[in-house]
mmCIF file of C-alpha atoms in Angstrom:
data_model
loop_
_atom_site.group_PDB
_atom_site.id
_atom_site.type_symbol
_atom_site.label_atom_id
_atom_site.label_comp_id
_atom_site.label_asym_id
_atom_site.label_seq_id
_atom_site.Cartn_x
_atom_site.Cartn_y
_atom_site.Cartn_z
ATOM 1 C CA MET A 1 -12.527 -0.010 -15.639
ATOM 2 C CA LYS A 2 -11.822 0.765 -11.990
ATOM 3 C CA LEU A 3 -11.351 -2.883 -11.051
ATOM 4 C CA PHE A 4 -8.070 -2.874 -12.965
ATOM 5 C CA GLU A 5 -6.810 0.473 -11.707
ATOM 6 C CA PRO A 6 -4.129 0.683 -9.008
ATOM 7 C CA ALA A 7 -4.885 1.809 -5.469
ATOM 8 C CA ASP A 8 -3.149 2.452 -2.181
ATOM 9 C CA PHE A 9 -4.686 0.874 0.917
ATOM 10 C CA GLY A 10 -2.724 2.604 3.641
ATOM 11 C CA ALA A 11 0.891 1.592 3.079
ATOM 12 C CA LEU A 12 -0.164 -1.248 0.756
ATOM 13 C CA PRO A 13 0.190 -0.603 -2.998
ATOM 14 C CA LEU A 14 -2.313 -2.529 -5.128
ATOM 15 C CA SER A 15 -1.694 -2.914 -8.854
ATOM 16 C CA ASN A 16 -5.417 -3.611 -9.319
ATOM 17 C CA ARG A 17 -8.524 -3.997 -7.133
ATOM 18 C CA ILE A 18 -8.677 -7.814 -7.183
ATOM 19 C CA VAL A 19 -7.771 -9.285 -3.791
ATOM 20 C CA MET A 20 -6.870 -12.918 -3.315
ATOM 21 C CA ALA A 21 -9.058 -14.037 -0.442
ATOM 22 C CA PRO A 22 -7.477 -16.003 2.418
ATOM 23 C CA LEU A 23 -7.825 -19.648 1.438
ATOM 24 C CA THR A 24 -7.103 -22.644 3.650
ATOM 25 C CA ARG A 25 -4.917 -25.044 1.653
ATOM 26 C CA VAL A 26 -3.106 -27.058 4.431
ATOM 27 C CA ARG A 27 0.148 -27.727 2.588
ATOM 28 C CA ALA A 28 2.667 -26.446 5.148
ATOM 29 C CA GLY A 29 3.534 -29.841 6.610
ATOM 30 C CA GLU A 30 3.690 -31.138 10.152
ATOM 31 C CA HIS A 31 5.515 -28.154 11.587
ATOM 32 C CA GLY A 32 3.652 -25.366 9.798
ATOM 33 C CA VAL A 33 6.702 -24.132 7.890
ATOM 34 C CA PRO A 34 6.063 -22.629 4.427
ATOM 35 C CA ASN A 35 7.831 -24.784 1.854
ATOM 36 C CA ASP A 36 8.657 -24.686 -1.851
ATOM 37 C CA LEU A 37 5.028 -25.369 -2.757
ATOM 38 C CA LEU A 38 3.801 -22.302 -0.856
ATOM 39 C CA VAL A 39 6.538 -20.143 -2.346
ATOM 40 C CA GLU A 40 5.515 -21.160 -5.863
ATOM 41 C CA HIS A 41 1.781 -20.911 -5.207
ATOM 42 C CA TYR A 42 1.855 -17.355 -3.894
ATOM 43 C CA ALA A 43 4.436 -16.129 -6.411
ATOM 44 C CA GLN A 44 2.241 -17.447 -9.238
ATOM 45 C CA ARG A 45 -0.567 -15.152 -8.034
ATOM 46 C CA ALA A 46 1.481 -11.978 -7.575
ATOM 47 C CA GLY A 47 -0.427 -10.321 -10.437
ATOM 48 C CA LEU A 48 -3.450 -9.954 -8.180
ATOM 49 C CA GLY A 49 -3.689 -6.531 -6.574
ATOM 50 C CA LEU A 50 -3.297 -7.893 -3.054
ATOM 51 C CA ILE A 51 -2.673 -11.379 -1.720
ATOM 52 C CA VAL A 52 -4.102 -12.246 1.680
ATOM 53 C CA THR A 53 -2.450 -15.457 2.834
ATOM 54 C CA GLU A 54 -4.241 -18.468 4.172
ATOM 55 C CA GLY A 55 -5.097 -18.315 7.861
ATOM 56 C CA THR A 56 -1.815 -18.559 9.769
ATOM 57 C CA TRP A 57 -1.703 -19.406 13.462
ATOM 58 C CA PRO A 58 -0.112 -16.862 15.771
ATOM 59 C CA VAL A 59 0.483 -19.367 18.580
ATOM 60 C CA GLN A 60 0.554 -23.173 18.566
ATOM 61 C CA GLU A 61 -2.554 -23.282 20.753
ATOM 62 C CA GLY A 62 -4.444 -21.543 17.945
ATOM 63 C CA ARG A 63 -3.691 -24.066 15.208
ATOM 64 C CA SER A 64 -6.904 -25.423 13.690
ATOM 65 C CA TYR A 65 -5.811 -27.828 10.956
ATOM 66 C CA PRO A 66 -3.008 -30.258 10.153
ATOM 67 C CA GLY A 67 -0.805 -28.696 7.497
ATOM 68 C CA GLN A 68 -1.777 -25.145 8.421
ATOM 69 C CA PRO A 69 1.175 -22.716 8.534
ATOM 70 C CA GLY A 70 2.265 -20.740 11.583
ATOM 71 C CA ILE A 71 4.203 -17.536 12.234
ATOM 72 C CA GLU A 72 5.584 -18.307 15.698
ATOM 73 C CA THR A 73 8.945 -20.065 15.247
ATOM 74 C CA GLU A 74 12.144 -18.908 13.568
ATOM 75 C CA GLU A 75 11.698 -21.650 10.960
ATOM 76 C CA GLN A 76 8.208 -20.424 10.132
ATOM 77 C CA ILE A 77 9.387 -16.825 9.884
ATOM 78 C CA ALA A 78 12.183 -17.903 7.541
ATOM 79 C CA GLY A 79 9.717 -19.880 5.418
ATOM 80 C CA TRP A 80 7.390 -16.916 5.092
ATOM 81 C CA ARG A 81 10.369 -14.711 4.194
ATOM 82 C CA ARG A 82 10.924 -16.910 1.159
ATOM 83 C CA VAL A 83 7.247 -16.493 0.207
ATOM 84 C CA ALA A 84 7.338 -12.703 0.635
ATOM 85 C CA ASP A 85 10.568 -12.376 -1.333
ATOM 86 C CA ALA A 86 9.133 -14.414 -4.215
ATOM 87 C CA VAL A 87 5.906 -12.399 -4.329
ATOM 88 C CA HIS A 88 7.800 -9.110 -4.226
ATOM 89 C CA ALA A 89 10.190 -10.261 -6.950
ATOM 90 C CA ALA A 90 7.122 -10.877 -9.118
ATOM 91 C CA GLY A 91 5.765 -7.393 -8.367
ATOM 92 C CA GLY A 92 3.070 -8.335 -5.844
ATOM 93 C CA THR A 93 1.852 -7.182 -2.437
ATOM 94 C CA ILE A 94 1.125 -9.719 0.287
ATOM 95 C CA VAL A 95 -0.357 -9.562 3.787
ATOM 96 C CA MET A 96 -0.722 -12.375 6.290
ATOM 97 C CA GLN A 97 -4.035 -13.394 7.764
ATOM 98 C CA LEU A 98 -3.499 -13.982 11.484
ATOM 99 C CA MET A 99 -5.907 -16.727 12.503
ATOM 100 C CA HIS A 100 -6.250 -18.035 16.028
ATOM 101 C CA GLY A 101 -8.629 -20.955 15.628
ATOM 102 C CA GLY A 102 -9.993 -20.836 19.162
ATOM 103 C CA ARG A 103 -12.268 -23.801 19.830
ATOM 104 C CA VAL A 104 -12.111 -24.985 16.210
ATOM 105 C CA SER A 105 -9.303 -27.432 16.803
ATOM 106 C CA HIS A 106 -8.271 -30.464 18.809
ATOM 107 C CA THR A 107 -5.310 -31.050 21.096
ATOM 108 C CA ASP A 108 -4.085 -33.769 18.706
ATOM 109 C CA ILE A 109 -3.847 -31.035 16.042
ATOM 110 C CA SER A 110 -2.455 -28.210 18.140
ATOM 111 C CA GLN A 111 -0.151 -30.545 20.087
ATOM 112 C CA THR A 112 -0.839 -28.423 23.171
ATOM 113 C CA PRO A 113 -2.506 -29.406 26.472
ATOM 114 C CA ARG A 114 -5.660 -27.451 25.664
ATOM 115 C CA ILE A 115 -7.581 -25.457 23.118
ATOM 116 C CA VAL A 116 -9.221 -22.203 24.156
ATOM 117 C CA ALA A 117 -12.323 -20.118 23.562
ATOM 118 C CA PRO A 118 -14.330 -17.341 25.197
ATOM 119 C CA SER A 119 -16.478 -19.958 26.940
ATOM 120 C CA ALA A 120 -16.334 -23.689 27.661
ATOM 121 C CA LEU A 121 -18.650 -24.542 24.767
ATOM 122 C CA ALA A 122 -17.572 -27.020 22.112
ATOM 123 C CA ALA A 123 -17.889 -26.144 18.451
ATOM 124 C CA PRO A 124 -20.460 -28.364 16.743
ATOM 125 C CA GLY A 125 -19.513 -31.341 14.650
ATOM 126 C CA GLN A 126 -16.212 -33.079 14.091
ATOM 127 C CA THR A 127 -12.745 -32.309 12.803
ATOM 128 C CA HIS A 128 -10.138 -34.296 10.868
ATOM 129 C CA LEU A 129 -6.860 -35.296 12.495
ATOM 130 C CA ALA A 130 -3.591 -35.675 10.621
ATOM 131 C CA ASP A 131 -4.175 -39.404 10.154
ATOM 132 C CA GLY A 132 -7.508 -38.713 8.454
ATOM 133 C CA SER A 133 -9.681 -39.881 11.325
ATOM 134 C CA LYS A 134 -12.619 -37.786 12.500
ATOM 135 C CA VAL A 135 -13.185 -36.824 16.122
ATOM 136 C CA ASP A 136 -15.724 -34.696 17.939
ATOM 137 C CA MET A 137 -14.778 -31.116 18.662
ATOM 138 C CA PRO A 138 -13.620 -30.977 22.303
ATOM 139 C CA VAL A 139 -14.849 -28.664 25.035
ATOM 140 C CA PRO A 140 -12.341 -25.790 25.157
ATOM 141 C CA HIS A 141 -10.786 -24.043 28.124
ATOM 142 C CA ALA A 142 -12.571 -20.758 28.785
ATOM 143 C CA LEU A 143 -9.979 -17.993 28.778
ATOM 144 C CA THR A 144 -9.633 -16.076 32.015
ATOM 145 C CA THR A 145 -9.636 -12.300 31.807
ATOM 146 C CA ASP A 146 -5.839 -12.264 32.120
ATOM 147 C CA GLU A 147 -5.533 -14.972 29.472
ATOM 148 C CA VAL A 148 -7.602 -12.871 27.071
ATOM 149 C CA GLN A 149 -4.858 -10.251 27.278
ATOM 150 C CA GLU A 150 -2.247 -12.938 26.643
ATOM 151 C CA ALA A 151 -4.181 -13.904 23.498
ATOM 152 C CA VAL A 152 -4.096 -10.274 22.349
ATOM 153 C CA GLN A 153 -0.328 -10.241 22.807
ATOM 154 C CA GLY A 154 -0.069 -13.450 20.787
ATOM 155 C CA PHE A 155 -1.597 -11.621 17.832
ATOM 156 C CA VAL A 156 0.776 -8.702 18.384
ATOM 157 C CA GLN A 157 3.909 -10.850 18.367
ATOM 158 C CA ALA A 158 2.656 -12.717 15.303
ATOM 159 C CA ALA A 159 2.142 -9.409 13.492
ATOM 160 C CA ARG A 160 5.689 -8.364 14.353
ATOM 161 C CA ASN A 161 6.929 -11.733 13.114
ATOM 162 C CA ALA A 162 5.052 -11.305 9.833
ATOM 163 C CA ILE A 163 6.661 -7.923 9.249
ATOM 164 C CA ALA A 164 10.054 -9.369 10.192
ATOM 165 C CA ALA A 165 9.438 -12.017 7.524
ATOM 166 C CA GLY A 166 8.999 -9.260 4.948
ATOM 167 C CA LEU A 167 5.251 -9.350 4.462
ATOM 168 C CA ASP A 168 3.651 -6.002 3.718
ATOM 169 C CA GLY A 169 1.054 -6.175 6.491
ATOM 170 C CA VAL A 170 -1.442 -8.387 8.266
ATOM 171 C CA GLN A 171 -5.153 -9.085 8.380
ATOM 172 C CA VAL A 172 -6.740 -9.979 11.718
ATOM 173 C CA HIS A 173 -9.107 -12.903 11.155
ATOM 174 C CA GLY A 174 -12.298 -11.828 12.904
ATOM 175 C CA ALA A 175 -14.583 -14.106 10.898
ATOM 176 C CA ASN A 176 -15.705 -17.660 10.095
ATOM 177 C CA GLY A 177 -16.171 -18.965 13.634
ATOM 178 C CA TYR A 178 -12.598 -18.702 14.892
ATOM 179 C CA LEU A 179 -11.439 -17.092 18.156
ATOM 180 C CA VAL A 180 -12.099 -13.405 17.444
ATOM 181 C CA HIS A 181 -15.476 -14.207 15.923
ATOM 182 C CA GLU A 182 -16.349 -16.531 18.817
ATOM 183 C CA PHE A 183 -16.390 -13.502 21.113
ATOM 184 C CA THR A 184 -19.019 -11.643 19.066
ATOM 185 C CA SER A 185 -21.917 -14.104 19.333
ATOM 186 C CA SER A 186 -23.895 -14.959 22.452
ATOM 187 C CA ALA A 187 -24.137 -18.492 21.069
ATOM 188 C CA SER A 188 -20.396 -19.006 21.602
ATOM 189 C CA ASN A 189 -19.742 -16.364 24.264
ATOM 190 C CA THR A 190 -21.549 -16.681 27.608
ATOM 191 C CA ARG A 191 -19.020 -14.679 29.609
ATOM 192 C CA THR A 192 -20.042 -12.354 32.426
ATOM 193 C CA ASP A 193 -16.908 -10.169 32.514
ATOM 194 C CA GLN A 194 -16.089 -7.182 30.292
ATOM 195 C CA TYR A 195 -15.816 -9.473 27.238
ATOM 196 C CA GLY A 196 -19.348 -10.897 27.401
ATOM 197 C CA GLY A 197 -22.983 -9.966 27.676
ATOM 198 C CA SER A 198 -23.716 -6.699 25.920
ATOM 199 C CA PRO A 199 -22.962 -6.096 22.234
ATOM 200 C CA GLU A 200 -20.278 -3.601 23.256
ATOM 201 C CA ASN A 201 -18.584 -6.170 25.491
ATOM 202 C CA ARG A 202 -18.705 -8.891 22.842
ATOM 203 C CA ALA A 203 -17.126 -6.447 20.386
ATOM 204 C CA ARG A 204 -14.273 -5.644 22.763
ATOM 205 C CA PHE A 205 -11.867 -8.453 21.888
ATOM 206 C CA ALA A 206 -11.947 -7.734 18.144
ATOM 207 C CA ILE A 207 -11.253 -4.067 18.829
ATOM 208 C CA GLU A 208 -8.466 -4.753 21.331
ATOM 209 C CA VAL A 209 -6.672 -7.243 19.060
ATOM 210 C CA THR A 210 -6.832 -4.969 16.026
ATOM 211 C CA THR A 211 -5.828 -1.878 17.996
ATOM 212 C CA ALA A 212 -2.845 -3.620 19.559
ATOM 213 C CA VAL A 213 -1.693 -4.997 16.208
ATOM 214 C CA ALA A 214 -2.073 -1.581 14.577
ATOM 215 C CA GLU A 215 -0.013 0.010 17.348
ATOM 216 C CA ALA A 216 2.697 -2.624 16.883
ATOM 217 C CA ILE A 217 3.146 -2.540 13.108
ATOM 218 C CA GLY A 218 1.188 0.522 11.940
ATOM 219 C CA ALA A 219 -2.503 0.877 11.225
ATOM 220 C CA ASP A 220 -1.614 1.512 7.583
ATOM 221 C CA ARG A 221 -0.391 -2.105 7.406
ATOM 222 C CA THR A 222 -3.292 -3.615 9.351
ATOM 223 C CA GLY A 223 -6.643 -4.917 8.124
ATOM 224 C CA ILE A 224 -9.427 -7.049 9.542
ATOM 225 C CA ARG A 225 -11.844 -9.585 8.123
ATOM 226 C CA LEU A 226 -15.414 -9.810 9.427
ATOM 227 C CA SER A 227 -18.275 -12.156 8.499
ATOM 228 C CA PRO A 228 -21.501 -10.941 10.121
ATOM 229 C CA GLU A 229 -24.479 -13.322 9.924
ATOM 230 C CA HIS A 230 -22.326 -16.084 8.459
ATOM 231 C CA GLY A 231 -23.617 -18.643 10.974
ATOM 232 C CA ILE A 232 -20.640 -20.947 10.731
ATOM 233 C CA GLN A 233 -18.991 -23.371 13.174
ATOM 234 C CA GLY A 234 -21.554 -22.634 15.849
ATOM 235 C CA VAL A 235 -21.041 -18.872 15.856
ATOM 236 C CA ILE A 236 -24.679 -18.064 15.191
ATOM 237 C CA GLU A 237 -25.709 -14.459 14.557
ATOM 238 C CA ASP A 238 -29.375 -14.649 13.661
ATOM 239 C CA ASP A 239 -30.838 -11.677 15.560
ATOM 240 C CA PRO A 240 -30.618 -8.704 13.148
ATOM 241 C CA ALA A 241 -30.826 -6.102 15.901
ATOM 242 C CA ASP A 242 -28.080 -7.761 17.923
ATOM 243 C CA VAL A 243 -25.897 -8.254 14.853
ATOM 244 C CA ARG A 244 -26.180 -4.590 13.947
ATOM 245 C CA ALA A 245 -25.387 -3.551 17.512
ATOM 246 C CA VAL A 246 -22.305 -5.784 17.774
ATOM 247 C CA TYR A 247 -20.875 -4.830 14.396
ATOM 248 C CA THR A 248 -21.651 -1.150 14.893
ATOM 249 C CA ALA A 249 -19.643 -1.341 18.115
ATOM 250 C CA ILE A 250 -16.771 -3.078 16.306
ATOM 251 C CA ALA A 251 -16.845 -0.567 13.453
ATOM 252 C CA GLU A 252 -16.968 2.407 15.801
ATOM 253 C CA GLY A 253 -14.068 0.971 17.793
ATOM 254 C CA LEU A 254 -11.983 0.499 14.642
ATOM 255 C CA ALA A 255 -12.846 3.831 12.997
ATOM 256 C CA PRO A 256 -10.250 5.962 14.852
ATOM 257 C CA LEU A 257 -7.392 3.634 13.883
ATOM 258 C CA GLY A 258 -7.137 4.498 10.183
ATOM 259 C CA LEU A 259 -6.823 0.875 9.065
ATOM 260 C CA ALA A 260 -5.379 -0.117 5.714
ATOM 261 C CA PHE A 261 -8.587 -1.988 4.869
ATOM 262 C CA VAL A 262 -11.628 -3.824 6.190
ATOM 263 C CA ASP A 263 -12.713 -7.024 4.434
ATOM 264 C CA VAL A 264 -16.321 -8.167 4.901
ATOM 265 C CA LEU A 265 -17.551 -11.609 3.887
ATOM 266 C CA HIS A 266 -21.321 -11.489 3.392
ATOM 267 C CA ALA A 267 -23.818 -12.827 0.865
ATOM 268 C CA GLU A 268 -25.176 -9.309 0.302
ATOM 269 C CA PRO A 269 -22.190 -6.962 -0.012
ATOM 270 C CA THR A 270 -24.385 -4.126 -1.309
ATOM 271 C CA GLY A 271 -26.887 -4.492 1.548
ATOM 272 C CA ASP A 272 -27.486 -2.070 4.382
ATOM 273 C CA LEU A 273 -25.566 -3.960 7.086
ATOM 274 C CA VAL A 274 -22.350 -4.344 5.096
ATOM 275 C CA GLN A 275 -22.437 -0.807 3.761
ATOM 276 C CA HIS A 276 -23.148 0.490 7.278
ATOM 277 C CA ILE A 277 -20.016 -1.275 8.549
ATOM 278 C CA ARG A 278 -18.061 0.147 5.643
ATOM 279 C CA ARG A 279 -19.189 3.722 6.247
ATOM 280 C CA THR A 280 -18.644 3.499 9.987
ATOM 281 C CA VAL A 281 -15.099 2.105 9.815
ATOM 282 C CA GLY A 282 -14.184 4.537 7.051
ATOM 283 C CA ALA A 283 -11.309 2.418 5.712
ATOM 284 C CA PRO A 284 -10.744 1.068 2.187
ATOM 285 C CA PHE A 285 -13.312 -1.672 1.770
ATOM 286 C CA VAL A 286 -12.916 -5.176 0.318
ATOM 287 C CA ALA A 287 -16.193 -6.939 -0.499
ATOM 288 C CA ASN A 288 -16.508 -10.711 -0.661
ATOM 289 C CA SER A 289 -19.880 -12.234 -1.476
ATOM 290 C CA GLY A 290 -19.168 -15.544 0.222
ATOM 291 C CA PHE A 291 -19.183 -19.245 -0.499
ATOM 292 C CA SER A 292 -22.501 -19.722 -2.273
ATOM 293 C CA ALA A 293 -21.212 -19.169 -5.786
ATOM 294 C CA LEU A 294 -18.014 -18.494 -7.692
ATOM 295 C CA THR A 295 -17.256 -14.765 -7.726
ATOM 296 C CA THR A 296 -17.624 -13.669 -11.335
ATOM 297 C CA ARG A 297 -15.921 -10.980 -13.350
ATOM 298 C CA ASP A 298 -19.217 -9.167 -13.877
ATOM 299 C CA GLU A 299 -19.983 -9.147 -10.152
ATOM 300 C CA ALA A 300 -16.517 -7.839 -9.294
ATOM 301 C CA LEU A 301 -16.701 -5.151 -11.960
ATOM 302 C CA ALA A 302 -20.107 -3.976 -10.754
ATOM 303 C CA LEU A 303 -19.146 -3.844 -7.055
ATOM 304 C CA VAL A 304 -16.243 -1.509 -7.762
ATOM 305 C CA GLU A 305 -17.752 0.489 -10.629
ATOM 306 C CA ASP A 306 -20.962 1.158 -8.684
ATOM 307 C CA GLY A 307 -19.045 2.324 -5.625
ATOM 308 C CA HIS A 308 -20.058 -0.518 -3.302
ATOM 309 C CA ALA A 309 -16.448 -1.570 -2.717
ATOM 310 C CA ASP A 310 -12.905 -0.364 -3.244
ATOM 311 C CA ALA A 311 -11.762 -3.887 -4.090
ATOM 312 C CA VAL A 312 -13.212 -7.386 -4.359
ATOM 313 C CA GLY A 313 -12.012 -10.522 -2.593
ATOM 314 C CA VAL A 314 -11.888 -13.575 -4.842
ATOM 315 C CA GLY A 315 -11.425 -17.170 -3.696
ATOM 316 C CA ARG A 316 -11.987 -20.103 -6.016
ATOM 317 C CA ALA A 317 -11.352 -18.187 -9.229
ATOM 318 C CA ALA A 318 -7.967 -17.161 -7.791
ATOM 319 C CA ILE A 319 -7.218 -20.776 -6.868
ATOM 320 C CA ALA A 320 -7.882 -21.935 -10.422
ATOM 321 C CA ASN A 321 -6.327 -19.017 -12.310
ATOM 322 C CA PRO A 322 -2.910 -17.810 -11.172
ATOM 323 C CA ASP A 323 -3.117 -15.013 -13.760
ATOM 324 C CA LEU A 324 -6.730 -14.095 -12.922
ATOM 325 C CA ALA A 325 -6.234 -10.324 -13.127
ATOM 326 C CA HIS A 326 -4.884 -10.609 -16.675
ATOM 327 C CA ARG A 327 -7.670 -12.967 -17.737
ATOM 328 C CA TRP A 328 -10.413 -10.759 -16.283
ATOM 329 C CA GLU A 329 -8.965 -7.587 -17.722
ATOM 330 C CA HIS A 330 -8.920 -9.125 -21.193
ATOM 331 C CA ASP A 331 -12.132 -11.124 -20.635
ATOM 332 C CA THR A 332 -10.630 -14.447 -21.676
ATOM 333 C CA GLU A 333 -11.456 -18.048 -20.891
ATOM 334 C CA LEU A 334 -10.885 -19.367 -17.363
ATOM 335 C CA ASN A 335 -9.703 -22.583 -15.761
ATOM 336 C CA GLU A 336 -12.335 -24.387 -13.716
ATOM 337 C CA PRO A 337 -11.597 -24.987 -10.019
ATOM 338 C CA ARG A 338 -11.178 -28.565 -8.828
ATOM 339 C CA PRO A 339 -12.708 -28.569 -5.329
ATOM 340 C CA GLU A 340 -11.719 -32.164 -4.649
ATOM 341 C CA LEU A 341 -8.080 -30.981 -4.652
ATOM 342 C CA PHE A 342 -8.465 -27.808 -2.572
ATOM 343 C CA TYR A 343 -7.134 -29.568 0.525
ATOM 344 C CA GLY A 344 -4.144 -31.830 0.182
ATOM 345 C CA GLN A 345 -0.393 -32.098 0.446
ATOM 346 C CA GLY A 346 0.947 -31.951 -3.083
ATOM 347 C CA ALA A 347 1.199 -29.736 -6.134
ATOM 348 C CA GLU A 348 -1.893 -31.173 -7.818
ATOM 349 C CA GLY A 349 -4.722 -28.684 -7.572
ATOM 350 C CA TYR A 350 -2.357 -26.150 -6.030
ATOM 351 C CA THR A 351 0.456 -25.040 -8.346
ATOM 352 C CA ASP A 352 -0.489 -26.932 -11.515
ATOM 353 C CA TYR A 353 -3.262 -24.664 -12.831
ATOM 354 C CA PRO A 354 -1.981 -23.262 -16.138
ATOM 355 C CA THR A 355 -1.730 -19.601 -17.017
ATOM 356 C CA LEU A 356 -3.565 -18.433 -20.119
ATOM 357 C CA ALA A 357 -0.323 -18.484 -22.107
ATOM 358 C CA GLU A 358 0.450 -22.031 -20.964
ATOM 359 C CA LEU A 359 -3.085 -23.150 -21.761
ATOM 360 C CA ARG A 360 -2.997 -21.753 -25.272
ATOM 361 C CA GLU A 361 0.438 -23.218 -25.867
ATOM 362 C CA ARG A 362 -0.928 -26.638 -24.977
ATOM 363 C CA VAL A 363 -3.842 -26.224 -27.344
ATOM 364 C CA ALA A 364 -1.566 -25.069 -30.126
#
């Protein structure tokens, strides 16, 4: 079965085609430094073909959540080095998702004078502060044209820091309503310069960030995540013609780079839009069917066997089963996820899911 066969995505060796999706878990403490819990959590899951870390902020201004890790300070780099070393010692491959949250934040979270976005439009709804209180999303500072270039360089330095920490590569987070994604939609981007207006202009920031990162660390160590039509956090993409135009422009801009992989989150991974993006980029393709249901073994097998994807991103099943690749390969029983513990500060619901061997030992 191809799902369990090894692959090379650029310079990234995969022992199988199961990819741990980037999963927000907010357990890196006040200063965003990976700790013993993160080291254990990622090392436990080294049997997956590729680990994509949780969204990690490249600059303090881009921090979206209390407890979210960063890759800006020496302490954060050292913490991630411990994670990378542990994953490598267990035989795994790990890349860091670089996530600038853009307007999805609050100055009480980022601890900076402002949060930023393409335009001065607040994200809808509220966010949670470190003390548990809820506040409205603030109106962000609209980046000037020069500041857009500074944001690009923030991603570049973060990518260099990730490689310095020993990670195998990075994934640019261009999805889920955060900064890169905010540029793609006219609902969140009302700019009139070269980064707004036409589909080609709204695609520009994603292309520039990914190109600059690829030039800094190697395209064969660089991936990107996209989520067309996801409609999340106020980044609405509900005009099919516009969506196709924007993502065609992104895909065409990325195609010459020779990326390690492109990861697309979409409810219909076999549909025309997703497969069009895949063909146009021409890079190894990771499919992820989204949040509506738990990704199943049968779905993952079919996506790869039928040629719709080169690998499959898995979220909640990877949270609940540190040895998921082994369990799926042998078609054994699975642990059930505990969503009420996805976000927290301790080991419960994070590092305490048993492996199959541990589970059977308990039963015996």
